[in-house]
Amino acid sequence: MKKIAYVVPYFGKLPKGFKLWLIGCEKNPSIDWIIFTDDKTNYQYPSNVKVVYTSFEKMKKRIQSIYDFKISLERPYKLCDFKVAYGEIFEKELKDYDFWGYCDLDMMFGDIRNFITDEILDTYEKIGNQGHSTLYKNTKVVNLRYRKELEGITGYKEIFSTNKSYAFDENIICHMYDKMNIQYYKDTIYAHLNKYEASFYLGHMRKEDSYKNKKQIFQWENGVLKRYYLLNHEIYNEEFMYIHFWCRPITYKVKEYSSNDTYIMYPDVVKIYDKKITERLIKRYGNQSKFKFILKMLYFNRKKLTLERIKFNINSFLRYRKREVK
C-alpha cells in the first residue's frame, strides 16, 4: 500500500467544523495529515494527524527561503496559490511518502482508499483537479513541474510575487498538465456542494444526473459517506470520497463528536442521527427555502462583508448562472 500524506497549513482559529473533519481523518488510518497551525486549542487529534505549531510569519520565511525572488504572501488565503509547491516546500516532512496532497478543512472524508486505489496510484502522477483535494506523486520531477514555463499560461514567478489570487491549485495547474499532455485523474468522486444554491446541489456532475439534486441528504457512518436521494418514491444512494461544504453556512448541531456516531447532513445542518433513512426524512430535510438560505448566509458572513467581497461574489454568481444556462 502506497503511503499518502496531506499537507494542511492553516493560520488563525481553526474552523467550526474541524472536529468533524478530524473524525473523517481518523477513519482513514492508512493516510496521514500534517497540519501547520498557530491554533493551540486542545483538540483530540487521531494518531494519523500530525500537528506542527508555527506562526504565519515563520511559514512565510520558510517559503521565501526556497525562491530567489520576493514572494507576496501577505495573508493566509494566498497559500492556496502555493499548494502546488508543497512537495518542494515540505520536502523534509514528506520524504517517506509515495504521494502528497493538499485539502481543505470545510469538508468530511469518507473512505478514501475505496476511491484512490493502488491501480489509480500506479497509473497517475496527479489525482484530482480541485483545490479541496489533490494528490501528487512524490518525485523530484513531479514536485518541480509547477515551475515549468508554458506559453499562454501565467508562470509561478508572477503568481508567487503578486498579492492577487490565481487559483494555481486548481485551474492553472490543470491547464499546465493539459498543455504538457500529461494525463491526470479527474473523475468526480467527491460531493462538491454549490454555495450559490439554497439547497444541497452537487457541482461538477453530469447534467443527466441533475434529478438527484432535487432532494438529497448525506449520511456518514463508520467511515463511509453516502448521499440519499428520491426517484419515484424510491430511495437510492451512492458513495463519495468526501463532501465539500464550500463556504456554506453550516450549523453543527453536535455536542460531543465521536467516530462511533452516525451523522446526517442536509441544508445547512450537520447532526448525529442513527435512525433509518426514510422517504419522509428526505422530503422533510432534502431542501430549504431561498429566503432562509439568504438570511443564514448574511448572518454567517456578517463580519466579512466588504464591498470588494460583495462584488466578487456577485460576479462569481453571475458566471455560475451563465454556465448553468449553457
XYZ file of C-alpha atoms in Angstrom:
326
model
C 0.000 0.000 0.000
C 1.442 3.333 -1.067
C 1.949 5.926 1.670
C -0.071 9.132 1.365
C 0.116 12.393 3.308
C -1.972 15.544 3.017
C -0.299 18.840 3.982
C -2.568 21.472 5.553
C -1.126 24.845 6.616
C -3.855 26.820 8.407
C -3.391 30.031 10.364
C -5.928 31.675 12.628
C -8.661 29.913 14.568
C -9.427 26.507 13.092
C -12.952 26.367 11.593
C -16.071 25.359 13.484
C -16.388 22.039 11.648
C -12.812 20.998 12.409
C -13.832 18.267 14.874
C -15.994 16.677 12.187
C -13.057 16.863 9.772
C -10.849 15.057 12.290
C -13.356 12.200 12.532
C -13.091 11.676 8.771
C -9.293 11.553 9.100
C -9.443 9.115 11.987
C -11.405 6.614 9.905
C -8.672 6.641 7.246
C -5.806 5.290 9.410
C -3.608 4.340 6.432
C -3.348 8.017 5.392
C -1.579 10.831 7.266
C -2.323 14.532 7.571
C 0.310 17.103 8.554
C -1.147 20.357 9.888
C 0.896 23.533 10.292
C -1.016 25.958 12.509
C -0.828 28.605 15.213
C -4.105 27.471 16.829
C -3.105 25.608 20.003
C -6.623 24.578 21.009
C -6.534 21.188 22.720
C -8.208 19.016 20.087
C -8.250 15.221 20.320
C -6.032 14.570 17.337
C -6.042 10.998 15.974
C -2.621 9.348 15.642
C -2.537 9.873 11.851
C -2.930 13.667 12.160
C 0.427 15.267 12.914
C 0.395 18.845 14.209
C 3.265 21.284 13.827
C 2.772 24.519 15.759
C 4.275 27.502 13.982
C 3.423 31.083 13.076
C 2.357 32.500 9.750
C 5.496 34.678 9.693
C 7.739 31.626 10.147
C 5.884 29.829 7.378
C 6.288 32.848 5.127
C 10.064 32.889 5.794
C 10.287 29.148 5.121
C 8.607 29.528 1.739
C 10.632 32.628 0.865
C 13.888 30.734 1.520
C 13.184 28.493 -1.486
C 12.937 31.280 -4.056
C 15.450 33.838 -5.323
C 12.739 36.464 -5.887
C 10.496 38.222 -3.376
C 7.233 36.352 -2.835
C 3.936 38.007 -1.918
C 2.303 36.208 0.991
C 0.523 38.874 2.995
C -2.446 36.794 4.119
C -3.010 33.084 4.768
C -5.554 32.736 1.947
C -2.774 33.342 -0.589
C -1.337 29.954 0.471
C -3.840 28.436 -1.975
C -1.548 29.524 -4.811
C 1.435 27.881 -3.104
C -0.265 24.499 -2.636
C 1.207 23.156 -5.870
C 4.674 23.742 -4.396
C 4.102 21.856 -1.123
C 6.065 18.868 -2.410
C 9.115 21.133 -2.574
C 8.340 23.357 0.419
C 7.715 20.411 2.753
C 10.215 18.021 1.213
C 11.648 17.146 4.639
C 8.291 16.159 6.156
C 7.208 14.260 3.027
C 10.389 12.269 2.301
C 8.893 8.936 3.434
C 5.656 9.206 1.430
C 4.834 7.976 -2.072
C 2.160 10.634 -2.626
C 1.469 14.006 -1.043
C -1.509 16.271 -1.386
C -3.472 19.246 -0.165
C -7.058 19.517 1.025
C -9.497 21.941 2.633
C -10.937 21.795 6.133
C -14.585 22.598 5.278
C -15.252 19.006 4.324
C -15.600 15.473 5.682
C -13.816 12.441 4.297
C -15.438 9.094 3.608
C -13.428 6.006 2.667
C -10.516 7.458 0.675
C -8.859 4.148 -0.232
C -12.120 2.925 -1.734
C -11.683 5.612 -4.408
C -7.934 6.233 -4.570
C -6.913 2.653 -5.271
C -3.414 1.266 -5.860
C -4.305 0.917 -9.547
C -5.028 4.656 -9.766
C -1.869 5.488 -7.822
C 0.154 3.300 -10.205
C -1.374 4.992 -13.270
C -1.396 8.713 -12.493
C 1.090 11.257 -11.137
C -1.676 13.728 -10.320
C -5.000 12.679 -8.831
C -7.736 15.281 -8.664
C -8.486 18.615 -10.310
C -9.815 20.640 -7.385
C -8.111 22.617 -4.619
C -10.193 20.908 -1.957
C -8.313 17.622 -2.559
C -5.496 16.764 -4.955
C -2.638 14.250 -4.713
C 0.745 14.216 -6.474
C 3.337 11.500 -6.884
C 6.254 12.366 -4.610
C 9.114 12.561 -7.099
C 11.506 15.388 -7.937
C 10.156 15.696 -11.472
C 6.531 15.958 -10.358
C 7.262 18.230 -7.413
C 9.043 20.771 -9.635
C 6.596 20.593 -12.524
C 4.729 23.699 -11.365
C 7.879 25.716 -12.277
C 7.523 24.882 -15.966
C 7.146 27.994 -18.116
C 4.481 27.419 -20.777
C 3.284 29.784 -23.469
C -0.093 31.327 -22.730
C -0.138 30.246 -19.068
C 0.754 32.543 -16.171
C 4.021 31.365 -14.620
C 4.760 30.593 -10.985
C 7.064 33.619 -10.530
C 4.314 36.068 -11.429
C 1.767 34.170 -9.314
C 4.023 33.909 -6.261
C 5.209 37.521 -6.415
C 1.812 39.246 -6.579
C -0.899 39.504 -3.933
C -3.670 38.537 -6.374
C -5.231 35.067 -6.052
C -4.814 32.958 -9.203
C -6.311 29.563 -8.200
C -2.959 27.972 -9.108
C -4.003 24.857 -7.164
C -6.990 24.296 -9.465
C -7.301 25.960 -12.862
C -3.726 26.858 -13.747
C -2.007 23.626 -12.674
C -4.637 21.635 -14.610
C -4.084 23.799 -17.703
C -0.361 23.106 -17.363
C -0.881 19.349 -17.281
C -3.228 19.613 -20.273
C -0.697 21.709 -22.184
C 2.049 19.161 -21.457
C -0.275 16.279 -22.464
C 0.163 14.626 -19.075
C -2.879 12.567 -18.140
C -4.252 13.037 -14.633
C -7.169 11.526 -12.741
C -10.188 13.826 -12.921
C -13.255 11.685 -12.152
C -15.839 13.344 -9.897
C -15.558 11.078 -6.857
C -16.435 13.866 -4.431
C -19.615 15.695 -3.403
C -18.947 19.373 -4.030
C -21.821 21.445 -2.654
C -22.581 24.597 -4.592
C -22.562 27.678 -2.344
C -24.939 29.576 -4.664
C -27.823 27.134 -4.334
C -30.256 27.294 -1.408
C -30.402 23.514 -1.069
C -27.645 20.939 -1.401
C -26.722 20.868 -5.066
C -23.691 18.977 -6.341
C -21.461 20.691 -8.858
C -19.180 19.020 -11.435
C -21.829 16.362 -12.071
C -23.334 15.152 -15.343
C -26.440 17.099 -16.420
C -28.367 13.849 -16.857
C -27.928 13.251 -13.110
C -29.406 16.621 -12.121
C -32.611 14.959 -10.896
C -30.601 13.640 -7.931
C -30.084 17.214 -6.752
C -33.763 17.953 -6.169
C -33.979 16.445 -2.681
C -30.973 14.831 -1.069
C -29.294 14.282 2.260
C -25.923 12.798 3.182
C -25.016 10.231 5.793
C -21.612 9.398 7.272
C -21.451 6.074 9.068
C -18.382 4.130 10.170
C -16.125 5.955 7.724
C -18.442 5.659 4.698
C -20.101 8.726 3.154
C -23.268 8.344 1.089
C -25.881 10.599 -0.406
C -29.526 9.524 -0.419
C -31.998 10.844 -2.985
C -35.505 10.050 -4.221
C -36.737 8.833 -7.590
C -40.415 7.866 -7.984
C -40.755 7.431 -4.214
C -37.809 5.030 -4.139
C -34.666 5.779 -2.113
C -31.315 5.432 -3.851
C -27.836 6.033 -2.522
C -24.304 6.414 -3.816
C -20.958 6.659 -2.061
C -18.485 9.545 -2.287
C -14.902 10.007 -1.185
C -15.743 13.226 0.658
C -18.231 16.040 0.939
C -17.031 19.622 0.460
C -19.241 22.232 2.124
C -17.575 25.112 0.194
C -18.316 28.161 2.336
C -21.896 27.162 3.069
C -23.344 28.402 6.418
C -23.340 25.006 8.123
C -24.797 24.677 11.626
C -23.156 21.853 13.592
C -25.805 20.507 15.980
C -23.331 18.251 17.756
C -22.215 18.495 21.391
C -19.761 15.606 21.522
C -18.024 14.293 18.418
C -17.187 10.609 18.042
C -16.227 8.388 15.113
C -18.628 5.809 16.565
C -21.623 8.031 15.830
C -23.625 8.307 12.608
C -24.068 11.790 11.125
C -26.520 13.183 8.615
C -26.028 16.380 6.612
C -28.755 18.439 4.992
C -29.177 22.138 4.057
C -27.454 23.531 6.094
C -27.098 21.305 9.152
C -24.889 18.510 10.466
C -26.170 16.403 13.335
C -25.984 12.940 14.857
C -28.728 10.650 13.545
C -28.652 6.875 13.924
C -32.115 6.035 12.586
C -33.108 4.674 9.192
C -33.086 6.998 6.175
C -36.704 7.216 5.009
C -38.609 8.937 2.215
C -40.257 11.165 4.805
C -36.860 12.222 6.169
C -35.519 13.129 2.717
C -38.671 15.064 1.820
C -38.550 16.964 5.114
C -34.859 17.870 5.138
C -33.836 17.468 1.486
C -34.075 21.158 0.616
C -34.670 24.594 2.122
C -36.182 27.892 1.024
C -34.085 30.517 -0.730
C -35.219 33.118 1.803
C -33.933 31.065 4.731
C -30.671 30.390 2.913
C -30.030 34.072 2.128
C -30.728 35.115 5.723
C -28.389 32.447 7.034
C -25.650 33.402 4.573
C -25.886 37.064 5.581
C -25.743 36.206 9.265
C -22.794 33.823 8.968
C -20.797 36.297 6.881
C -21.829 39.474 8.668
C -18.263 40.179 9.880
C -16.725 39.542 6.456
C -18.992 41.716 4.323
C -16.936 44.258 2.389
C -17.650 45.994 -0.889
C -14.848 44.024 -2.571
C -16.209 40.712 -1.253
C -19.768 41.549 -2.319
C -18.604 42.423 -5.848
C -16.562 39.229 -6.071
C -19.495 37.025 -5.049
C -21.913 38.795 -7.386
C -19.540 38.250 -10.318
C -18.961 34.619 -9.277
C -22.716 34.042 -9.024
C -23.326 35.553 -12.476
C -20.607 33.361 -14.004
C -22.143 30.332 -12.306
C -25.615 31.136 -13.646
C -24.200 31.649 -17.126
C -22.613 28.198 -17.048
C -25.841 26.646 -15.768
C -27.873 28.160 -18.636
C -25.442 26.677 -21.161
